Short mmCIF file of C-alpha atoms (C1' of nucleotides) in Angstrom, two decimals:
data_model
loop_
_atom_site.label_atom_id
_atom_site.label_comp_id
_atom_site.label_asym_id
_atom_site.label_seq_id
_atom_site.Cartn_x
_atom_site.Cartn_y
_atom_site.Cartn_z
CA MET V 1 86.93 104.50 86.66
CA LEU V 2 84.78 104.48 83.60
CA ASP V 3 83.23 107.67 82.29
CA ILE V 4 79.81 107.95 83.92
CA LYS V 5 78.31 109.35 80.74
CA PHE V 6 79.62 106.44 78.77
CA VAL V 7 78.20 103.93 81.23
CA ARG V 8 74.86 105.73 81.26
CA GLN V 9 74.57 105.57 77.49
CA ASN V 10 76.01 102.09 77.00
CA VAL V 11 74.69 100.00 79.85
CA ASP V 12 74.32 96.85 77.75
CA LYS V 13 77.67 97.29 76.07
CA VAL V 14 79.42 97.78 79.39
CA GLN V 15 77.69 94.76 80.84
CA ASN V 16 78.78 92.61 77.90
CA MET V 17 82.36 93.79 78.01
CA LEU V 18 82.55 93.11 81.70
CA ALA V 19 81.18 89.64 81.14
CA MET V 20 84.16 88.96 78.87
CA ARG V 21 86.33 89.64 81.89
CA GLY V 22 84.32 87.16 83.89
CA GLU V 23 82.73 89.94 85.93
CA ALA V 24 79.00 89.65 86.47
CA ALA V 25 78.37 93.32 87.10
CA ASP V 26 74.80 94.34 87.76
CA LEU V 27 74.20 97.79 86.44
CA GLY V 28 70.53 97.85 87.43
CA THR V 29 71.36 99.51 90.75
CA PHE V 30 73.46 102.01 88.90
CA GLU V 31 70.63 102.98 86.59
CA LYS V 32 68.15 103.29 89.42
CA ASN V 33 70.46 105.52 91.44
CA ASP V 34 71.44 107.53 88.44
CA ASN V 35 67.84 108.34 87.52
CA HIS V 36 66.99 109.24 91.06
CA ARG V 37 70.01 111.51 91.22
CA LYS V 38 68.90 113.43 88.21
CA ALA V 39 65.44 114.09 89.60
CA VAL V 40 66.77 115.31 92.95
CA LEU V 41 69.43 117.42 91.30
CA LEU V 42 66.84 119.18 89.18
CA GLU V 43 64.78 120.03 92.22
CA ILE V 44 67.76 121.30 94.17
CA GLU V 45 68.94 123.49 91.34
CA ASP V 46 65.51 124.98 91.03
CA LEU V 47 65.40 125.88 94.69
CA ARG V 48 68.90 127.28 94.63
CA HIS V 49 68.06 129.44 91.69
CA ARG V 50 65.09 130.85 93.50
CA ARG V 51 67.19 131.53 96.57
CA ASN V 52 69.82 133.34 94.51
CA VAL V 53 67.24 135.54 92.86
CA VAL V 54 65.39 136.39 96.04
CA SER V 55 68.58 137.03 98.01
CA GLU V 56 69.52 139.63 95.48
CA GLN V 57 66.09 141.13 95.79
CA ILE V 58 66.45 141.28 99.56
CA ALA V 59 69.75 143.09 99.18
CA ARG V 60 68.11 145.70 96.98
CA MET V 61 65.16 146.14 99.33
CA LYS V 62 67.36 146.58 102.36
CA LYS V 63 69.45 149.12 100.54
CA ASN V 64 66.28 151.10 99.85
CA GLY V 65 65.06 150.73 103.41
CA ILE V 66 62.18 148.40 102.54
CA ASP V 67 61.25 145.67 104.99
CA ALA V 68 62.08 142.22 103.62
CA SER V 69 61.32 140.05 106.61
CA ASP V 70 58.59 138.09 104.80
CA LEU V 71 60.94 137.08 102.02
CA MET V 72 63.65 136.28 104.51
CA ALA V 73 61.32 133.99 106.38
CA GLU V 74 60.36 132.26 103.17
CA MET V 75 63.98 131.78 102.22
CA ARG V 76 64.67 130.26 105.59
CA ASP V 77 62.32 127.43 104.63
CA VAL V 78 63.83 127.13 101.18
CA GLY V 79 67.26 126.86 102.77
CA ALA V 80 66.11 124.06 105.04
CA LYS V 81 64.57 122.23 102.12
CA ILE V 82 67.76 122.51 100.10
CA LYS V 83 69.76 121.18 103.00
CA ALA V 84 67.53 118.13 103.33
CA LEU V 85 67.61 117.37 99.61
CA ASP V 86 71.36 117.87 99.55
CA LYS V 87 71.81 115.22 102.16
CA SER V 88 69.81 112.71 100.17
CA LEU V 89 71.67 113.62 96.99
CA GLU V 90 74.98 113.08 98.71
CA LYS V 91 74.00 109.59 99.79
CA ASN V 92 72.81 108.87 96.30
CA GLU V 93 76.01 110.07 94.67
CA ASP V 94 78.10 108.08 97.10
CA GLN V 95 76.36 104.93 96.00
CA ILE V 96 76.91 105.72 92.34
CA LYS V 97 80.55 106.46 92.98
CA GLN V 98 81.03 103.18 94.84
CA ILE V 99 79.54 101.27 91.93
CA LEU V 100 81.78 103.07 89.44
CA LEU V 101 84.89 102.62 91.58
CA ASN V 102 84.30 98.88 91.64
CA LEU V 103 83.82 98.51 87.88
CA PRO V 104 86.97 97.35 86.07
CA ASN V 105 88.21 98.89 82.85
CA ILE V 106 86.82 97.87 79.48
CA PRO V 107 89.22 95.74 77.41
CA HIS V 108 90.51 97.30 74.20
CA SER V 109 89.23 95.79 70.95
CA SER V 110 92.65 94.26 70.25
CA VAL V 111 92.51 92.22 73.45
CA PRO V 112 91.81 88.54 72.75
CA VAL V 113 88.73 87.08 74.38
CA GLY V 114 89.57 84.28 76.78
CA LYS V 115 88.61 82.89 80.15
CA ASP V 116 91.91 82.88 82.03
CA SER V 117 95.71 82.80 81.86
CA THR V 118 95.70 79.58 79.84
CA GLU V 119 94.25 81.50 76.89
CA ASN V 120 96.81 84.27 76.56
CA PRO V 121 98.29 84.17 73.05
CA ILE V 122 102.07 84.33 72.72
CA VAL V 123 103.07 87.42 70.74
CA LYS V 124 106.73 86.48 70.27
CA GLN V 125 109.62 84.54 71.70
CA VAL V 126 113.05 86.12 71.74
CA GLY V 127 116.53 84.83 72.57
CA VAL V 128 118.14 81.43 72.73
CA ILE V 129 117.21 79.05 75.50
CA PRO V 130 120.47 77.91 77.11
CA GLU V 131 121.48 74.26 76.94
CA PHE V 132 123.09 72.69 79.98
CA ASP V 133 125.22 69.56 80.11
CA PHE V 134 124.18 69.19 83.75
CA ASP V 135 120.94 69.53 85.68
CA PRO V 136 120.36 73.27 86.17
CA LEU V 137 119.69 74.27 89.77
CA PRO V 138 117.00 76.60 91.05
CA HIS V 139 118.21 80.10 91.76
CA TRP V 140 117.72 79.81 95.52
CA THR V 141 120.07 76.86 95.70
CA ILE V 142 122.63 78.60 93.50
CA GLY V 143 122.34 81.78 95.58
CA GLU V 144 122.60 80.01 98.90
CA ASN V 145 125.57 77.93 97.75
CA LEU V 146 127.33 81.11 96.64
CA GLY V 147 126.50 82.83 99.92
CA ILE V 148 124.74 85.70 98.18
CA LEU V 149 121.17 84.83 99.20
CA ASP V 150 120.02 83.88 102.68
CA PHE V 151 116.29 83.34 103.15
CA LYS V 152 116.72 81.65 106.49
CA THR V 153 118.30 84.69 108.07
CA ALA V 154 115.73 86.95 106.42
CA SER V 155 112.96 84.96 108.06
CA LYS V 156 114.73 85.40 111.38
CA ILE V 157 114.75 89.16 110.88
CA THR V 158 111.18 89.43 109.65
CA GLY V 159 109.39 86.28 108.54
CA ALA V 160 108.61 84.30 105.45
CA ARG V 161 108.87 85.79 101.98
CA PHE V 162 111.59 88.33 102.59
CA PRO V 163 114.99 88.30 100.88
CA LEU V 164 118.42 88.92 102.31
CA TYR V 165 121.12 89.60 99.73
CA LEU V 166 124.75 89.39 100.75
CA GLY V 167 128.07 90.44 99.23
CA ALA V 168 128.12 90.05 95.46
CA GLY V 169 124.38 89.37 95.60
CA ALA V 170 123.60 92.73 97.18
CA LYS V 171 125.91 94.32 94.67
CA LEU V 172 124.28 92.55 91.73
CA GLU V 173 120.84 93.71 92.87
CA ARG V 174 122.12 97.30 93.05
CA ALA V 175 123.87 96.93 89.70
CA LEU V 176 120.62 95.86 88.07
CA ILE V 177 118.77 98.88 89.47
CA ASN V 178 121.44 101.29 88.23
CA PHE V 179 121.77 99.58 84.87
CA MET V 180 118.05 99.72 84.15
CA LEU V 181 117.65 103.32 85.29
CA ASP V 182 120.62 104.34 83.16
CA ILE V 183 119.25 102.70 80.03
CA HIS V 184 115.78 104.19 80.44
CA THR V 185 117.05 107.67 81.19
CA ASN V 186 119.91 107.78 78.71
CA GLN V 187 118.49 105.78 75.81
CA HIS V 188 114.71 105.87 76.13
CA GLY V 189 114.09 109.44 77.30
CA TYR V 190 112.54 108.82 80.71
CA GLN V 191 112.99 111.23 83.58
CA GLU V 192 114.23 109.53 86.72
CA VAL V 193 112.21 110.10 89.87
CA LEU V 194 112.55 108.76 93.39
CA PRO V 195 109.10 108.95 94.99
CA PRO V 196 107.79 108.27 98.50
CA PHE V 197 107.46 104.58 99.30
CA ILE V 198 104.38 105.25 101.40
CA VAL V 199 101.23 106.71 99.89
CA ASN V 200 97.79 107.77 101.08
CA GLU V 201 94.42 106.22 100.35
CA GLU V 202 93.54 108.67 97.64
CA SER V 203 96.62 107.80 95.61
CA MET V 204 95.85 104.10 95.97
CA THR V 205 92.29 104.70 94.84
CA ASN V 206 93.41 106.71 91.84
CA THR V 207 95.51 103.92 90.38
CA GLY V 208 92.88 101.27 91.18
CA GLN V 209 94.37 99.32 94.12
CA LEU V 210 91.56 100.64 96.30
CA PRO V 211 88.79 100.16 97.16
CA LYS V 212 88.74 96.62 95.81
CA PHE V 213 92.15 95.20 96.63
CA GLU V 214 93.01 96.47 100.08
CA GLU V 215 93.84 92.96 101.26
CA ASP V 216 96.78 92.86 98.85
CA LEU V 217 98.37 95.89 100.52
CA PHE V 218 100.36 96.57 103.64
CA LYS V 219 98.66 99.27 105.68
CA LEU V 220 100.47 101.28 108.31
CA ALA V 221 98.97 100.83 111.76
CA GLY V 222 97.48 104.06 113.02
CA TRP V 223 97.89 105.84 109.70
CA PRO V 224 95.71 106.11 106.59
CA TYR V 225 98.85 105.20 104.64
CA PHE V 226 100.04 102.18 102.69
CA LEU V 227 103.38 100.79 101.55
CA VAL V 228 103.63 101.04 97.77
CA PRO V 229 102.95 97.77 95.93
CA THR V 230 104.54 99.31 92.83
CA ALA V 231 106.06 102.66 91.83
CA GLU V 232 103.07 103.05 89.53
CA VAL V 233 101.09 104.41 92.46
CA PRO V 234 103.28 107.31 93.61
CA VAL V 235 104.51 108.16 90.11
CA THR V 236 101.09 108.24 88.44
CA ASN V 237 99.89 110.50 91.24
CA ILE V 238 102.64 113.04 90.56
CA HIS V 239 100.17 114.80 88.29
CA LYS V 240 96.96 114.24 90.24
CA ASN V 241 94.55 117.16 89.88
CA GLU V 242 96.64 118.82 87.22
CA ILE V 243 95.85 120.23 83.82
CA LEU V 244 98.85 119.47 81.65
CA ASP V 245 99.99 121.37 78.60
CA GLU V 246 99.31 119.51 75.39
CA ASP V 247 102.89 120.34 74.37
CA ALA V 248 104.22 118.71 77.51
CA LEU V 249 102.84 115.31 76.46
CA PRO V 250 103.93 112.61 76.41
CA ILE V 251 105.62 112.62 79.82
CA TYR V 252 107.88 109.67 80.67
CA TYR V 253 109.06 108.78 84.15
CA THR V 254 111.15 105.93 85.42
CA ALA V 255 111.45 105.14 89.09
CA TYR V 256 113.11 102.62 91.30
CA THR V 257 111.17 101.62 94.41
CA PRO V 258 110.91 98.62 96.63
CA CYS V 259 107.45 97.04 96.29
CA PHE V 260 105.45 95.63 99.16
CA ARG V 261 102.69 93.11 98.63
CA SER V 262 100.79 91.02 101.13
CA GLU V 263 100.39 88.18 98.62
CA ALA V 264 97.14 87.29 100.31
CA GLY V 265 95.73 84.10 98.90
CA SER V 266 98.97 82.86 97.42
CA TYR V 267 99.90 80.53 100.24
CA GLY V 268 101.77 77.55 98.93
CA LYS V 269 102.63 79.22 95.63
CA ASP V 270 106.28 79.89 94.82
CA THR V 271 107.23 79.31 98.41
CA ARG V 272 110.93 79.19 97.66
CA GLY V 273 113.22 81.75 96.14
CA LEU V 274 112.83 85.26 94.88
CA ILE V 275 109.76 84.82 92.72
CA ARG V 276 107.09 85.80 95.21
CA GLN V 277 108.23 88.00 98.07
CA HIS V 278 106.51 90.50 100.35
CA GLN V 279 109.26 92.95 99.44
CA PHE V 280 111.03 93.20 96.12
CA ASN V 281 112.74 95.87 94.06
CA LYS V 282 111.47 97.13 90.75
CA VAL V 283 112.27 99.75 88.17
CA GLU V 284 109.04 101.08 86.75
CA LEU V 285 108.18 103.00 83.59
CA VAL V 286 105.22 105.39 83.61
CA LYS V 287 103.79 107.43 80.75
CA PHE V 288 101.21 110.18 80.49
CA THR V 289 100.09 110.51 76.89
CA HIS V 290 97.65 112.06 74.49
CA PRO V 291 94.71 109.63 74.02
CA LYS V 292 95.32 109.56 70.28
CA ILE V 293 98.70 107.87 70.56
CA SER V 294 98.44 105.80 73.72
CA TYR V 295 98.45 102.47 71.89
CA ASP V 296 101.59 103.42 69.96
CA GLU V 297 103.06 104.40 73.30
CA LEU V 298 102.19 100.98 74.69
CA GLU V 299 104.24 99.36 71.93
CA THR V 300 107.28 101.55 72.65
CA LEU V 301 106.86 100.95 76.37
CA LEU V 302 106.98 97.24 75.73
CA HIS V 303 110.02 97.76 73.54
CA ASP V 304 111.79 99.73 76.28
CA ALA V 305 111.27 96.89 78.74
CA GLU V 306 112.35 94.27 76.20
CA VAL V 307 115.61 96.11 75.57
CA ILE V 308 116.70 95.34 79.11
CA LEU V 309 116.21 91.60 78.60
CA LYS V 310 117.97 91.69 75.26
CA MET V 311 120.94 93.52 76.73
CA LEU V 312 121.09 91.03 79.58
CA GLU V 313 120.80 88.28 76.98
CA LEU V 314 117.96 86.54 78.77
CA PRO V 315 115.45 84.58 76.68
CA TYR V 316 111.86 85.72 77.03
CA GLN V 317 108.42 85.68 75.50
CA VAL V 318 105.72 88.31 75.26
CA ILE V 319 102.07 87.42 75.79
CA ASN V 320 98.94 89.44 75.20
CA LEU V 321 96.69 89.06 78.24
CA CYS V 322 93.21 87.89 77.28
CA THR V 323 90.02 89.46 78.61
CA GLY V 324 89.74 86.95 81.45
CA ASP V 325 93.28 87.59 82.72
CA LEU V 326 93.41 91.36 82.37
CA GLY V 327 94.10 93.45 85.47
CA PHE V 328 91.33 95.52 87.00
CA SER V 329 92.49 98.93 85.75
CA SER V 330 93.97 97.89 82.43
CA ALA V 331 92.49 98.11 78.95
CA LYS V 332 95.33 96.11 77.44
CA THR V 333 98.37 94.40 78.90
CA TYR V 334 101.42 92.69 77.52
CA ASP V 335 103.29 90.49 79.94
CA ILE V 336 106.95 89.77 79.37
CA GLU V 337 108.00 86.40 80.71
CA VAL V 338 111.60 85.40 81.25
CA TRP V 339 112.92 81.88 80.83
CA LEU V 340 113.72 80.01 84.05
CA PRO V 341 115.69 76.87 83.15
CA GLU V 342 115.26 74.92 86.35
CA GLN V 343 111.47 74.89 86.12
CA GLY V 344 111.63 74.96 82.35
CA ILE V 345 108.99 77.65 82.09
CA TYR V 346 108.61 81.34 81.35
CA ARG V 347 107.78 83.55 84.35
CA GLU V 348 106.37 87.06 84.36
CA ILE V 349 109.07 89.69 84.74
CA SER V 350 107.23 92.72 83.39
CA SER V 351 103.68 93.80 82.80
CA CYS V 352 103.07 96.65 80.36
CA SER V 353 99.62 98.19 80.36
CA ASN V 354 97.57 100.93 78.82
CA PHE V 355 94.99 102.15 81.31
CA GLU V 356 93.59 104.68 78.87
CA GLY V 357 91.64 107.20 80.95
CA PHE V 358 90.75 104.79 83.75
CA GLN V 359 93.35 106.02 86.24
CA ALA V 360 93.57 109.57 84.93
CA ARG V 361 89.83 110.02 85.46
CA ARG V 362 90.13 108.93 89.07
CA ALA V 363 93.21 111.05 89.60
CA ASN V 364 91.75 113.97 87.63
CA ILE V 365 94.72 114.31 85.29
CA ARG V 366 93.74 116.30 82.24
CA PHE V 367 95.23 118.26 79.39
CA LYS V 368 94.12 121.20 77.35
CA ARG V 369 94.12 121.15 73.59
CA LYS V 370 95.66 124.22 72.05
CA GLY V 371 93.04 126.65 70.80
CA LYS V 372 90.20 124.53 72.16
CA LYS V 373 88.25 125.16 75.28
CA GLY V 374 87.62 122.53 77.86
CA THR V 375 89.88 119.75 79.00
CA GLU V 376 90.32 116.08 78.23
CA ILE V 377 91.51 113.16 80.29
CA VAL V 378 95.05 111.99 79.51
CA HIS V 379 95.94 108.34 79.09
CA THR V 380 98.29 106.65 81.53
CA LEU V 381 100.48 103.64 80.90
CA ASN V 382 103.04 101.79 82.88
CA GLY V 383 105.23 98.76 82.80
CA SER V 384 107.97 97.13 84.78
CA GLY V 385 111.34 97.78 83.36
CA LEU V 386 111.98 95.31 85.04
CA ALA V 387 111.23 93.51 88.29
CA ILE V 388 114.69 93.31 89.84
CA GLY V 389 114.30 90.25 92.05
CA ARG V 390 113.01 88.10 89.22
CA THR V 391 115.75 89.39 86.93
CA PHE V 392 118.26 88.40 89.59
CA ALA V 393 116.73 84.92 89.71
CA ALA V 394 116.79 84.63 85.92
CA ILE V 395 120.45 85.63 85.76
CA LEU V 396 121.42 83.07 88.37
CA GLU V 397 119.57 80.31 86.57
CA ASN V 398 120.48 81.17 83.00
CA TYR V 399 124.13 82.04 83.70
CA GLN V 400 124.90 79.20 86.08
CA GLN V 401 127.95 77.03 85.48
CA LYS V 402 128.54 73.39 86.22
CA ASP V 403 130.88 74.27 89.13
CA GLY V 404 128.18 76.34 90.83
CA SER V 405 129.54 79.70 89.78
CA VAL V 406 127.50 82.28 87.93
CA LEU V 407 128.74 84.44 85.06
CA ILE V 408 127.82 88.09 85.17
CA PRO V 409 126.15 89.42 82.01
CA LYS V 410 128.53 91.63 80.05
CA VAL V 411 126.48 94.80 80.40
CA LEU V 412 126.52 94.50 84.17
CA GLN V 413 130.24 93.94 84.65
CA SER V 414 131.10 97.62 84.73
CA TYR V 415 128.41 98.08 87.38
CA MET V 416 130.06 95.33 89.43
CA GLY V 417 133.51 96.86 89.50
CA GLY V 418 134.64 94.67 86.64
CA MET V 419 133.55 91.41 88.24
CA GLU V 420 132.92 88.75 85.56
CA ILE V 421 131.90 85.78 87.62
CA ILE V 422 130.54 85.03 91.07
CA THR V 423 132.27 82.06 92.70
CA PRO V 424 131.72 80.48 96.10
"C1'" G T 1 107.12 118.88 120.42
"C1'" G T 2 106.36 124.76 121.17
"C1'" A T 3 105.19 129.82 118.62
"C1'" G T 4 103.50 132.27 114.31
"C1'" A T 5 102.10 133.08 108.80
"C1'" G T 6 99.59 131.28 104.74
"C1'" A T 7 96.45 128.03 101.04
"C1'" U T 8 92.28 132.25 95.50
"C1'" G T 9 91.80 130.80 87.97
"C1'" G T 10 97.44 127.44 83.50
"C1'" C T 11 100.95 130.56 86.71
"C1'" C T 12 101.76 135.04 89.90
"C1'" G T 13 98.67 138.01 92.74
"C1'" A T 14 94.39 141.51 94.78
"C1'" G T 15 89.84 140.97 97.40
"C1'" C T 16 88.81 138.96 103.33
"C1'" U T 17 84.53 146.24 107.64
"C1'" G T 18 79.38 139.55 104.14
"C1'" G T 19 75.21 141.39 98.88
"C1'" C T 20 75.96 142.15 90.10
"C1'" U T 21 83.47 139.39 92.42
"C1'" G T 22 83.69 133.30 89.11
"C1'" A T 23 86.59 136.72 91.11
"C1'" A T 24 90.80 143.35 89.86
"C1'" G T 25 95.83 143.54 87.95
"C1'" G T 26 99.92 141.00 85.74
"C1'" C T 27 102.17 136.79 83.17
"C1'" G T 28 101.06 133.03 79.85
"C1'" C T 29 98.02 131.38 75.86
"C1'" U T 30 94.69 132.08 71.25
"C1'" C T 31 93.11 135.16 67.17
"C1'" G T 32 93.78 139.78 64.39
"C1'" C T 33 96.82 144.20 63.15
"C1'" C T 34 101.60 146.30 62.66
"C1'" U T 35 107.05 145.90 61.75
"C1'" G T 36 113.04 143.23 56.34
"C1'" C T 37 113.29 138.67 60.23
"C1'" U T 38 113.31 138.34 65.59
"C1'" A T 39 112.00 141.27 69.68
"C1'" A T 40 108.82 145.04 71.08
"C1'" G T 41 103.93 147.32 70.22
"C1'" C T 42 98.40 147.70 69.43
"C1'" G T 43 93.27 145.44 69.58
"C1'" A T 44 90.03 141.40 71.01
"C1'" G T 45 89.39 136.87 73.54
"C1'" U T 46 90.78 133.32 77.41
"C1'" G T 47 88.89 129.09 84.56
"C1'" A T 48 86.80 124.18 85.70
"C1'" G T 49 82.74 120.70 86.47
"C1'" G T 50 77.49 119.52 86.04
"C1'" G T 51 72.15 120.18 84.52
"C1'" G T 52 68.12 121.93 81.02
"C1'" U T 53 67.15 123.13 75.85
"C1'" G T 54 68.90 122.80 70.76
"C1'" A T 55 70.79 119.14 64.74
"C1'" A T 56 74.57 122.64 65.92
"C1'" A T 57 76.26 127.47 67.05
"C1'" G T 58 74.02 129.15 71.07
"C1'" C T 59 70.81 130.28 75.11
"C1'" U T 60 69.92 129.26 80.24
"C1'" U T 61 70.93 127.48 85.08
"C1'" C T 62 73.62 125.19 89.36
"C1'" U T 63 78.29 124.27 91.81
"C1'" C T 64 83.46 125.35 92.74
"C1'" C T 65 88.28 130.65 95.93
"C1'" G T 66 92.88 123.83 100.36
"C1'" A T 67 88.98 119.89 102.56
"C1'" G T 68 84.73 119.23 105.71
"C1'" G T 69 81.07 121.41 108.90
"C1'" G T 70 78.49 125.88 110.99
"C1'" U T 71 76.25 131.08 111.21
"C1'" U T 72 73.10 133.99 107.60
"C1'" C T 73 67.70 135.58 103.34
"C1'" G T 74 72.80 135.75 101.24
"C1'" A T 75 79.91 133.66 102.50
"C1'" A T 76 86.19 133.73 98.78
"C1'" U T 77 84.93 137.13 102.84
"C1'" C T 78 82.54 135.55 109.81
"C1'" C T 79 83.02 130.89 113.26
"C1'" C T 80 84.73 125.60 114.16
"C1'" U T 81 87.51 121.10 112.73
"C1'" C T 82 91.06 118.86 109.61
"C1'" U T 83 95.00 118.62 105.84
"C1'" C T 84 99.06 120.79 103.59
"C1'" U T 85 102.93 124.69 102.92
"C1'" C T 86 106.25 128.33 105.00
"C1'" U T 87 109.11 130.97 109.17
"C1'" C T 88 111.25 130.80 114.17
"C1'" C T 89 112.60 127.70 118.63
"C1'" G T 90 113.63 122.75 120.50
"C1'" C T 91 115.12 117.77 119.14
"C1'" C T 92 117.34 114.52 115.67
"C1'" A T 93 119.11 111.25 110.98
#
RNA sequence: GGAGAGAUGGCCGAGCUGGCUGAAGGCGCUCGCCUGCUAAGCGAGUGAGGGGUGAAAGCUUCUCCGAGGGUUCGAAUCCCUCUCUCUCCGCCA
């Protein structure tokens, strides 16, 4: 959510910035409602003031045995009037809130202007793309041949777009989770948390999934609860409605959770393999920082995610999402894309974003500056570190051998009980 | 599922026979003093959000004691609903 005061004072600016995102937001309704709100508020406050003063007077009169029934009668009317105005104010404020909740974040000045994903500049490319003296296979074929992936059985259990890992595959998935958590906690200073995998509407609203993107979520029948689409949601809400100590910042958390996404509207896309599933595992990085340093923190967040790919020796590139491709809540996002040899393209494996105060304002996460009164909104950031399923796919494809076996990256071997290769 | 207790400021904790209580007291924090250093001690200050006015400091006003509703001239205090936490019983991973 944008700061209402900022929007009020920069209507044109906000409108222009949103246009760069390809959003044709009409702020006319906002202005109209906002002006009306102010007028009503003034009137209500006036009446309330009068009621407060007179009530005190009544108390004094009664104490002295003076009859106050005239004033009491008058205040009865004032009370009714306040109640009526309050109702109208409430409706008014609801409308304003709805408008604000549906406005996306404003892109940071360092975000390139562009219309869509074809205009995202490449920041860097890292690692050596493997050469094969045979035609590399897609990861689902490799996995099925090795007996470590079985989508057919998964669809029997549930339906399309669910994975079933078996044997060394299940173990490799678990190894990746443990490896990533270990690196982030031991080397990058994150605190490990294991949050609920089901969250309420308020938490979803705070991080920006609601109210606009409900169709992307799985909702529990009969409950106002949702399955988490990313650990970002539960972890960011750890500090909802809190005033943090300035000294406590920055706060780093890392969390493993499964992620559940409806993938509405992606029919026909990535129909095979692990790339687009309704359920996948992910290790997430979340930061709460002082506004002054949040862009430095974005760079280190990106670094922390990159380390994982480097250690796994997977080639990747980093792109800077342009204004037209930026997520709803984000002010700036780097995507890390891993090399998939069979398709010969880079695919997103991590998304590292600075939300500035957009989520923190919704979630009411503030901090207090030492020696200063008042509070300020913290900045929140998060990034995948990394998506496990896609990492699994990348390992299978990049480490595949001519005979159909797959080598296990060196850093994972100790997590696999010393296993160096997966053979049929 | 059954029975009970509770939810107050950054934290702990009074108030809950309705009326200068936005809230005692303590801790913490900030500033000052004091003391070889540290600790202790002394003094002062210290909730959040919004509106009006002002260049600003400030002044002024409204709201907020889990959430929502009700009673009343007036509610942290009374009534109703909901949520959450805790204790006991039952059941169960």
